[in-house]
Coordinates of C-alpha atoms and ligand atoms in Angstrom, one line a residue:
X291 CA -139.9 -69.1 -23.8
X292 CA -136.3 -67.2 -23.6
X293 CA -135.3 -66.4 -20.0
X294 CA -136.2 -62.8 -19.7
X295 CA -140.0 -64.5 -20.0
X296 CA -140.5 -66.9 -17.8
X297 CA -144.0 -68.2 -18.0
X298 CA -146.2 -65.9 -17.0
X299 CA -149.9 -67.5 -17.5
X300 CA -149.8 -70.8 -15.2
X301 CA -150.4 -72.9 -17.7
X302 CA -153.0 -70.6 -19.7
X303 CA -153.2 -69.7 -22.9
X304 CA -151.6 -66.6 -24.6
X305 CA -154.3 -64.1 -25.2
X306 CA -152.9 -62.8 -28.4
X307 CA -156.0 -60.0 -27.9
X308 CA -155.9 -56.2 -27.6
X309 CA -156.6 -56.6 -23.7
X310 CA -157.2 -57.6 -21.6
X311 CA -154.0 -59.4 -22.3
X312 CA -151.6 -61.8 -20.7
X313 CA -149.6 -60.2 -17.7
X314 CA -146.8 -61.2 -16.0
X315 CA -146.9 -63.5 -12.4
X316 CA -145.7 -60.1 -10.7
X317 CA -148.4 -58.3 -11.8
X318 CA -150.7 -61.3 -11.0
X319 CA -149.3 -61.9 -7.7
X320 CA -149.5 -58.1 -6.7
X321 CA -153.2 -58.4 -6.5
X322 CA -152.3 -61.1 -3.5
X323 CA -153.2 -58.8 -0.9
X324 CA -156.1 -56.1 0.3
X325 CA -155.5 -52.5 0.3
X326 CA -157.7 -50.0 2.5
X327 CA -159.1 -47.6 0.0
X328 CA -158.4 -44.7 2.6
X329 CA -154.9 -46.0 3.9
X330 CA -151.8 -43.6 3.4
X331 CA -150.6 -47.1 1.6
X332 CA -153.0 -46.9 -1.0
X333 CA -152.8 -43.1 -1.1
X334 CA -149.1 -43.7 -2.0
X335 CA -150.2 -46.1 -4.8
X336 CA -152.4 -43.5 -6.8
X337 CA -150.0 -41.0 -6.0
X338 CA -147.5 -43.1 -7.7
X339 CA -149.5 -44.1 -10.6
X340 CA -150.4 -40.4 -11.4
X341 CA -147.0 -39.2 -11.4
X342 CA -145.4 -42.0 -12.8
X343 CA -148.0 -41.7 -15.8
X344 CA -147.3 -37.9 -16.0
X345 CA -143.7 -38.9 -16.4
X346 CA -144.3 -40.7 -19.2
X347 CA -145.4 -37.8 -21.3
X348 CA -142.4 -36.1 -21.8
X349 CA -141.5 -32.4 -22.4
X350 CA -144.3 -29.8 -20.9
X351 CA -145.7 -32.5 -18.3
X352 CA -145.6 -30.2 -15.4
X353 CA -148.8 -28.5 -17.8
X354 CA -150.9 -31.8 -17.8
X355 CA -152.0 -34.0 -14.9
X356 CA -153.4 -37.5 -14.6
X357 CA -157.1 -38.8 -13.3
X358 CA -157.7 -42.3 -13.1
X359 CA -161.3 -43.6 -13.7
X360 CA -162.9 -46.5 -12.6
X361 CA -164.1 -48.6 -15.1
X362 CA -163.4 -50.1 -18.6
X363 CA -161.5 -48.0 -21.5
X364 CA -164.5 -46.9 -22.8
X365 CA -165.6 -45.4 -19.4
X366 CA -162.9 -42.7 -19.7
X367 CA -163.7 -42.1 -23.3
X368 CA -167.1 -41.1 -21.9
X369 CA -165.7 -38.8 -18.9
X370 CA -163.1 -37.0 -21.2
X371 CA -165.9 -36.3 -24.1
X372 CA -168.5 -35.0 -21.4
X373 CA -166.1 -33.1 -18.7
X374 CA -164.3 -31.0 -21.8
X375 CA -166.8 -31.0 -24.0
X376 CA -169.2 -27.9 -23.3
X377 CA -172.6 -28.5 -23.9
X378 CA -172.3 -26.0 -26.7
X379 CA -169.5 -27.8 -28.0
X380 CA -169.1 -28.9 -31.3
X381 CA -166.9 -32.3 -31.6
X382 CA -165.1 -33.5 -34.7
X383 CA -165.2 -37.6 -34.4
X384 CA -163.0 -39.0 -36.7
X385 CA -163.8 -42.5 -37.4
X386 CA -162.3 -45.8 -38.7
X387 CA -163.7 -48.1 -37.3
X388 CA -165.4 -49.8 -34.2
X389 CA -163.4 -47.4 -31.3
X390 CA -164.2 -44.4 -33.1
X391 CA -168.0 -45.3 -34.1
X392 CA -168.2 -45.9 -30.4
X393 CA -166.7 -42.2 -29.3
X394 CA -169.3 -40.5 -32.0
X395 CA -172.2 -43.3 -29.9
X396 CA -170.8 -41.5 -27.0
X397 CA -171.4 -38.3 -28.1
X398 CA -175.2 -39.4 -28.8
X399 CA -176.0 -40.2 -25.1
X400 CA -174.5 -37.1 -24.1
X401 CA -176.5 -34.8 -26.7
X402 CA -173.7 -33.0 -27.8
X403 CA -173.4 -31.7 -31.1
X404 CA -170.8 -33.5 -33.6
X405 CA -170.4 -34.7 -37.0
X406 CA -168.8 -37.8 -38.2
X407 CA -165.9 -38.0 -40.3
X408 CA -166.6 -41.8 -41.4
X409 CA -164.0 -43.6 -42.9
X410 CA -165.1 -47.1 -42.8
X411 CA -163.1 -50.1 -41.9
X412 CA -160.0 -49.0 -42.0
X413 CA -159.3 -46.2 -44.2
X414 CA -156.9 -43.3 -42.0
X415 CA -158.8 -40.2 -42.0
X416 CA -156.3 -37.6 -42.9
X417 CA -154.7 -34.0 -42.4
X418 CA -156.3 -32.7 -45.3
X419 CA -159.6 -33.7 -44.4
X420 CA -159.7 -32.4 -41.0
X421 CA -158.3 -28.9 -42.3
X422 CA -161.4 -29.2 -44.9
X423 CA -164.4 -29.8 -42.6
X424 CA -162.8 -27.4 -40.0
X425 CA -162.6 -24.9 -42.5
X426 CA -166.2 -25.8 -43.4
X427 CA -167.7 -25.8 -40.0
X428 CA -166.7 -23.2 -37.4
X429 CA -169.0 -24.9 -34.6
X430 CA -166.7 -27.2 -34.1
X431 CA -164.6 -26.8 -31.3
X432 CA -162.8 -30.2 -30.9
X433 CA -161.3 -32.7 -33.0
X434 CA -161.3 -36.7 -31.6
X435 CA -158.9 -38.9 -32.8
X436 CA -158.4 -42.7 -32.4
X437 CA -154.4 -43.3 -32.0
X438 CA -154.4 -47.0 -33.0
X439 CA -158.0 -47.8 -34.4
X440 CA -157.3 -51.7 -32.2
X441 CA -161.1 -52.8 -34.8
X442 CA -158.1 -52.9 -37.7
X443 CA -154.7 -52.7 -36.1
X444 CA -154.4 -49.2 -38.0
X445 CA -152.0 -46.5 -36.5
X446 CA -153.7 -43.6 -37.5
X447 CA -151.8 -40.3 -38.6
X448 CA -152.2 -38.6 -35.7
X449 CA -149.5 -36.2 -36.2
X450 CA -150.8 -34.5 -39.2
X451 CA -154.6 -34.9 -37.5
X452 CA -153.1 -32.5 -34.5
X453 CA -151.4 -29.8 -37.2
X454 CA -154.7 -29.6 -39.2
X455 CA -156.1 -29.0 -35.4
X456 CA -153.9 -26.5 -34.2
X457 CA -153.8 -25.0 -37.3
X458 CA -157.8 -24.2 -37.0
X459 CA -157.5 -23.2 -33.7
X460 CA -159.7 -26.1 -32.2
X461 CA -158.9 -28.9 -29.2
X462 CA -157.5 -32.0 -29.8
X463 CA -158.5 -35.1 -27.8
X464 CA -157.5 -38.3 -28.2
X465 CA -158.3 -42.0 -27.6
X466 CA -154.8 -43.4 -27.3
X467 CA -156.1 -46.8 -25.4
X468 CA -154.2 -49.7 -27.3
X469 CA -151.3 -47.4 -28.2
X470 CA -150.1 -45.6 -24.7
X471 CA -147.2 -46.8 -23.6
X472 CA -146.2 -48.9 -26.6
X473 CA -146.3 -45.6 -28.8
X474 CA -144.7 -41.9 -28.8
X475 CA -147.6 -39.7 -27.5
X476 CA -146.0 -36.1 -26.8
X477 CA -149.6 -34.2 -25.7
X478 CA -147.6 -30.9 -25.1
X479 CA -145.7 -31.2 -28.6
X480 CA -148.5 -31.6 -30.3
X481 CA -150.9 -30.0 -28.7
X482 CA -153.5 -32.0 -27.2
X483 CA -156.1 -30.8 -24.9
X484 CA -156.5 -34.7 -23.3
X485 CA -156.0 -38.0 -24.0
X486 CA -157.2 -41.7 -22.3
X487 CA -155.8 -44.8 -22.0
X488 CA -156.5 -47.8 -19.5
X489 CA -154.8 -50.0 -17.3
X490 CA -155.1 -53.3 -19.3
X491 CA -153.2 -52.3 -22.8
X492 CA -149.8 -51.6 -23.4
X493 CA -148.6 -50.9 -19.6
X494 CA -149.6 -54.7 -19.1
X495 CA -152.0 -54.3 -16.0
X496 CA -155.0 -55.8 -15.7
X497 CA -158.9 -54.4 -16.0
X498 CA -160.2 -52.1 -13.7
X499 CA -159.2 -48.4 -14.4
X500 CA -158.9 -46.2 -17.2
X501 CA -157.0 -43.0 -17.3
X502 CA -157.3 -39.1 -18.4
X503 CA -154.6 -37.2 -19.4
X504 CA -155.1 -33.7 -19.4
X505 CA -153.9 -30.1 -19.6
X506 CA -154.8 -28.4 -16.2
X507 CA -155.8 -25.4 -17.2
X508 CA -158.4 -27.5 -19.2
X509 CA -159.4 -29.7 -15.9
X510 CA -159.6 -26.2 -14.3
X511 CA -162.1 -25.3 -17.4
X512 CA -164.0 -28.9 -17.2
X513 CA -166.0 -27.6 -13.2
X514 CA -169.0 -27.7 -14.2
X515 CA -169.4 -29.6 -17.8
X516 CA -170.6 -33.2 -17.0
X517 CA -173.0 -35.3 -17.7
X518 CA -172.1 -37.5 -15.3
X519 CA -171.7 -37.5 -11.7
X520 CA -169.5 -40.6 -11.5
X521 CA -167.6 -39.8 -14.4
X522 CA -167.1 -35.9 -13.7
X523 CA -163.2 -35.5 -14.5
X524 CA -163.0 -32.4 -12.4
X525 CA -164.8 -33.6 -9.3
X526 CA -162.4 -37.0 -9.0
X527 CA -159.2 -34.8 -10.1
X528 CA -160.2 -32.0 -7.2
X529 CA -161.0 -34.3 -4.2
X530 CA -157.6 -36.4 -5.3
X531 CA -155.9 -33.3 -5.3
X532 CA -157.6 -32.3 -1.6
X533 CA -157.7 -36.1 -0.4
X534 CA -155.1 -38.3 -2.4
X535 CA -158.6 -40.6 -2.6
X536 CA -160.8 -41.8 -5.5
X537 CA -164.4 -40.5 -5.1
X538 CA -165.8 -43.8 -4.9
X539 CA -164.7 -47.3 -4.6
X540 CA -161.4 -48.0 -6.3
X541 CA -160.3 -50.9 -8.0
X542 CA -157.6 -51.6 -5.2
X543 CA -156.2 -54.5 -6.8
X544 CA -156.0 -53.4 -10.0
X545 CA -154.0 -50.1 -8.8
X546 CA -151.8 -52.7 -6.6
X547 CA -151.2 -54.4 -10.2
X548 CA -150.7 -51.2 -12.4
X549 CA -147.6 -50.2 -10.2
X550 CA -146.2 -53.7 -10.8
X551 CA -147.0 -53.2 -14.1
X552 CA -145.0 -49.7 -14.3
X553 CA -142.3 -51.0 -12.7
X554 CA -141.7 -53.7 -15.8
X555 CA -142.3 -50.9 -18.0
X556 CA -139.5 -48.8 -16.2
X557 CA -137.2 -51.6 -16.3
X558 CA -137.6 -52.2 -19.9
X559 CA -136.9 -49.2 -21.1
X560 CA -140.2 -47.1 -20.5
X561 CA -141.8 -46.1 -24.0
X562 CA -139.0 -47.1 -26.2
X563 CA -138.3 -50.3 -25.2
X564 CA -141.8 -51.7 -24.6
X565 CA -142.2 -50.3 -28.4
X566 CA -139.5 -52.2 -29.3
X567 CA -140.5 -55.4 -28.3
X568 CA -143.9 -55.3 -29.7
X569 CA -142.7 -54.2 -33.3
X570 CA -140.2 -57.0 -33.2
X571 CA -143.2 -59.3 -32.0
X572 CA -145.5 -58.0 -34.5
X573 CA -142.3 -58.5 -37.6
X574 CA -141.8 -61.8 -36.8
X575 CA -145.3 -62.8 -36.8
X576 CA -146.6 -60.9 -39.8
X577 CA -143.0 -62.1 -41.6
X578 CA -143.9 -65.6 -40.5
X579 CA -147.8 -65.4 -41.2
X580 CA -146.7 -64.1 -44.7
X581 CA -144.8 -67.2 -45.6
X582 CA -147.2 -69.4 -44.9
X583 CA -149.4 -67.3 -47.9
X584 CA -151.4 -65.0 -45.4
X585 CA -152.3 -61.8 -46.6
X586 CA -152.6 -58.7 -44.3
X587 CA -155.1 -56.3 -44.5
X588 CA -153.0 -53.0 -44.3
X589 CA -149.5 -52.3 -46.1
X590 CA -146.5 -52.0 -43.8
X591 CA -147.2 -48.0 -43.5
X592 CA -150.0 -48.7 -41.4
X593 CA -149.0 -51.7 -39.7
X594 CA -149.1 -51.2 -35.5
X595 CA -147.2 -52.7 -33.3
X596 CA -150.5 -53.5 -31.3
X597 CA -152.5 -55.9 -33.4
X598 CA -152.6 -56.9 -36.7
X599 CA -155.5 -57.8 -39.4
X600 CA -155.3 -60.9 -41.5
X601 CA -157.8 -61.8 -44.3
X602 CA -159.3 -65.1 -44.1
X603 CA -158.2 -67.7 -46.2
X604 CA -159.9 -68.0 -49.6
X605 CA -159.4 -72.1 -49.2
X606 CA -162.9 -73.7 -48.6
X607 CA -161.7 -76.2 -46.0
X608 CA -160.7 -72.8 -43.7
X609 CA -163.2 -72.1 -41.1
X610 CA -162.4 -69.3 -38.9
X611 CA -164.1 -71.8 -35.9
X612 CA -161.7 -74.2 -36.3
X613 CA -159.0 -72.3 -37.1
X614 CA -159.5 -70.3 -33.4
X615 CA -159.6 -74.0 -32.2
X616 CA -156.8 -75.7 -32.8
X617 CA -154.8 -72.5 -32.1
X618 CA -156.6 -72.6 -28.4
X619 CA -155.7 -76.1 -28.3
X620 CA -152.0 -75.0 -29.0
X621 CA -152.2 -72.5 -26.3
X622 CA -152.9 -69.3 -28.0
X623 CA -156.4 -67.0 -27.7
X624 CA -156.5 -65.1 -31.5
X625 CA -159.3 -62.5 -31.9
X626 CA -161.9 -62.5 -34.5
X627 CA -161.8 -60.0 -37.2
X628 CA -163.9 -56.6 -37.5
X629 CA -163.9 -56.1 -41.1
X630 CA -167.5 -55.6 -42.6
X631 CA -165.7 -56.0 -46.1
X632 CA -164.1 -59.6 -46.2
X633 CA -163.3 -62.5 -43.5
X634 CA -160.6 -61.7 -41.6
X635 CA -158.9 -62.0 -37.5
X636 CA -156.7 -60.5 -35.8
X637 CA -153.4 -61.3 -33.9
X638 CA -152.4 -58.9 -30.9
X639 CA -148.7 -58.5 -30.4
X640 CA -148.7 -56.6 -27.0
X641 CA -148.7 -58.4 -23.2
X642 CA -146.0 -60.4 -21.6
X643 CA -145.0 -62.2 -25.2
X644 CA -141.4 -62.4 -26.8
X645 CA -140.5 -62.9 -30.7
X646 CA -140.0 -66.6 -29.4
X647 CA -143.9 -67.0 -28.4
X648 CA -144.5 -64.9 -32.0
X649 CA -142.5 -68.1 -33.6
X650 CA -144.5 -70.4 -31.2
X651 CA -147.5 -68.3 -33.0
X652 CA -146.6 -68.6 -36.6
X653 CA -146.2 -72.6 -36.1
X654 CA -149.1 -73.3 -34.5
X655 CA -150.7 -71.5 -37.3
X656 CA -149.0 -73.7 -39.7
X657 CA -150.2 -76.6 -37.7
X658 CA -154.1 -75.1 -38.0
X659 CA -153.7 -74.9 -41.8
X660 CA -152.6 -78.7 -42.0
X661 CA -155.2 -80.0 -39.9
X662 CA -158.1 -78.3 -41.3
X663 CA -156.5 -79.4 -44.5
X664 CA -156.0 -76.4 -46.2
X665 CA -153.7 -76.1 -49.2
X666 CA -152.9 -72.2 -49.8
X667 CA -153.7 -69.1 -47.1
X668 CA -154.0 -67.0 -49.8
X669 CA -157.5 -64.5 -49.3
X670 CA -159.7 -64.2 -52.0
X671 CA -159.1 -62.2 -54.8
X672 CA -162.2 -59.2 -53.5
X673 CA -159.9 -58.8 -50.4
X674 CA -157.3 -58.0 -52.6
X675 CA -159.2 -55.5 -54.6
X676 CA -160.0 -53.9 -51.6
X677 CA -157.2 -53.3 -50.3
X678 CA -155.9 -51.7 -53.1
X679 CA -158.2 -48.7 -52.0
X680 CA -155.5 -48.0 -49.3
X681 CA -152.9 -47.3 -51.4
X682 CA -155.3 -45.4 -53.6
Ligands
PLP14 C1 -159.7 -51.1 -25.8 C2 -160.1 -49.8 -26.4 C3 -161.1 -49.0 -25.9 C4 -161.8 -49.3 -24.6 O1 -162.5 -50.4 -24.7 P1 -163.1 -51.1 -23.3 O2 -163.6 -52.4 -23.8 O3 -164.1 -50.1 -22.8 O4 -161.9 -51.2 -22.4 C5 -161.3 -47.7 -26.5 N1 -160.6 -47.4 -27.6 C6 -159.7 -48.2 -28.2 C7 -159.0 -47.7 -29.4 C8 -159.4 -49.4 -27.6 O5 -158.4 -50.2 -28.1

């Protein structure tokens, strides 16, 4: 490990996973203490990790404001679709893959109305198509888009999703989970009505909280409009605007954690420079997994800096078991693929990791091939053919 990393995990393995991933000892050792949920101390933390998320959003923040959520990711996916989601709403869910087939799931429970936009495993659903089924359906009043679809490592066009939007006249909300923080997300610029992310993804904290990002004036609108009492956007935004408290119990540490977390954010350069690191960890990976004869699934277009598909090996003495072993053994936690289509897994390239672990990465994948014994990494020729439909 170079210097500026100095080995976070005590001896455990990289979780080269979409998060929860591996975090730094500060942000461990933050979670050394207990907070009173009531205390002005704590207070200060949330108020912190509001407006320190707020500032993150550039131009037009002083429009938007933040509500943490207790819970998972998807947790906030669920309290932003039912708090600004009318129950005569209409909701455009465009899906590719397993984030967004969970968002249009989400939509089930609730009863809402929406339609799919289905793009299978990977495919990016774009501008055009959006404009189209708009055009086509006047119901719907908002459009749901996945950021970084984490089931394929796609970054998905979101820019020309949010013209196509705006364009109709229709909301825009999006799950930016794996991608906030890593990844440009201007909600003002492009006009977006609210977006989630969560504590465990690109800001490097740990599980315990997810976040909505929203225009006020919308949060204003949301009274009202859930589901859900626990996950009612309005009622935790209102009495932490009145109280500077969470509803219910927080997750103390994990807050404790996040601000740690923020703080190693700050000091690397906020947006830009955590986005640098991860696309120089993801080009020295994929450059490295590439000359050992891997294939990815996507061309570079749509390659994130988050976490990146591989196809399988077409050599019979590969076994994605054994494979994920030996790499374990060499200190690194890979991800099964989530391709219906061909074999494949993924390697994450965000937490506290360097291009030097990515190296570390690439060898130990060597030393997997040799082991198992297998001659080329090359994917069988239908993963090939299939991929061809991207650039179709
Ligand atoms: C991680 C993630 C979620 C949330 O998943 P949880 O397991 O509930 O934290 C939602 N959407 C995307 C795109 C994600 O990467």
């Amino acid at each position: 490990m170079s210097d500026a990393f100095p080995d976070p995990h005590l001896g455990e393995p990289f979780l080269l996973t979409p998060g929860p991933l591996t975090t730094s000892l500060e942000v461990k050792e933050a979670m050394l203490k207990d907070w009173g949920s009531w205390d002005d101390d704590f207070r200060a933390l949330t108020r912190d990790l509001r407006s320190r998320i707020l500032a993150l959003i550039g131009p037009g923040s002083e429009n938007y404001d933040v509500v943490p959520i207790q819970g998972s990711g998807s947790y906030a996916v669920e309290a932003m679709l039912g708090s600004f989601v009318p129950s005569d709403g209409k909701v455009l869910v465009l899906a590719n893959g397993a984030y967004g087939l969970r968002a249009a799931k989400t939509m089930e429970y609730l009863g809402r109305a929406f339609r799919l936009l289905d793009k299978g495993d990977y495919l990016p659903p774009r501008g055009r198509e959006v404009a189209a089924i708009l055009a086509d359906d006047p119901e719907i009043t908002h459009v749901l888009a996945i950021h970084c679809e984490t089931s394929s490592g796609i970054l998905n066009p979101v820019a020309e999703i949010a013209e196509a939007t705006a364009a109709a006249g229709r909301k825009l909300l999006i799950d930016s989970m794996s991608a906030f923080g890593a990844l440009p997300l201007h909600p003002a610029e492009i006009g977006c009505a609210a977006f989630v992310s969560s504590a465990n993804k690109c800001i490097e904290g740990v599980p315990g909280f997810g976040f909505v990002v929203a225009r006020k004036q919308e949060i204003v609108a949301a009274k009202g409009n859930s589901h859900s009492l626990s996950l009612d956007v309005h009622a935790q935004w209102e009495t932490m605007e009145k109280t500077g408290q969470w509803r219910f119990t927080p997750p103390t540490h994990t807050v404790a954690a996040f601000i740690e977390a923020l703080n190693a954010h700050e000091a690397e350069g906020g947006v830009p420079g955590r986005g640098a690191r991860y696309s120089a960890n993801r080009d020295v990976m994929v450059a490295g997994m590439r000359a050992l004869g891997f294939e990815t699934l996507l061309d570079d277009e749509w390659l994130s800096p988050i976490i990146v598909t591989f196809f399988c090996p077409a050599d019979p003495a590969f076994t994605f078991q054994g494979f994920y072993d030996s790499m374990k053994t060499q200190g690194f936690i890979i991800y099964p693929g989530k391709l219906t289509v061909a074999d494949s897994f993924r390697i994450g390239c965000i937490g506290r990791m360097d291009a030097d672990v990515m190296r570390r990465v690439v060898a130990a994948a060597d030393n997997a091939l040799k082991s198992m014994g297998v001659a080329s990494a090359a994917p069988p020729h239908a993963a090939l053919e299939e991929r061809q439909k991207l650039s179709a």
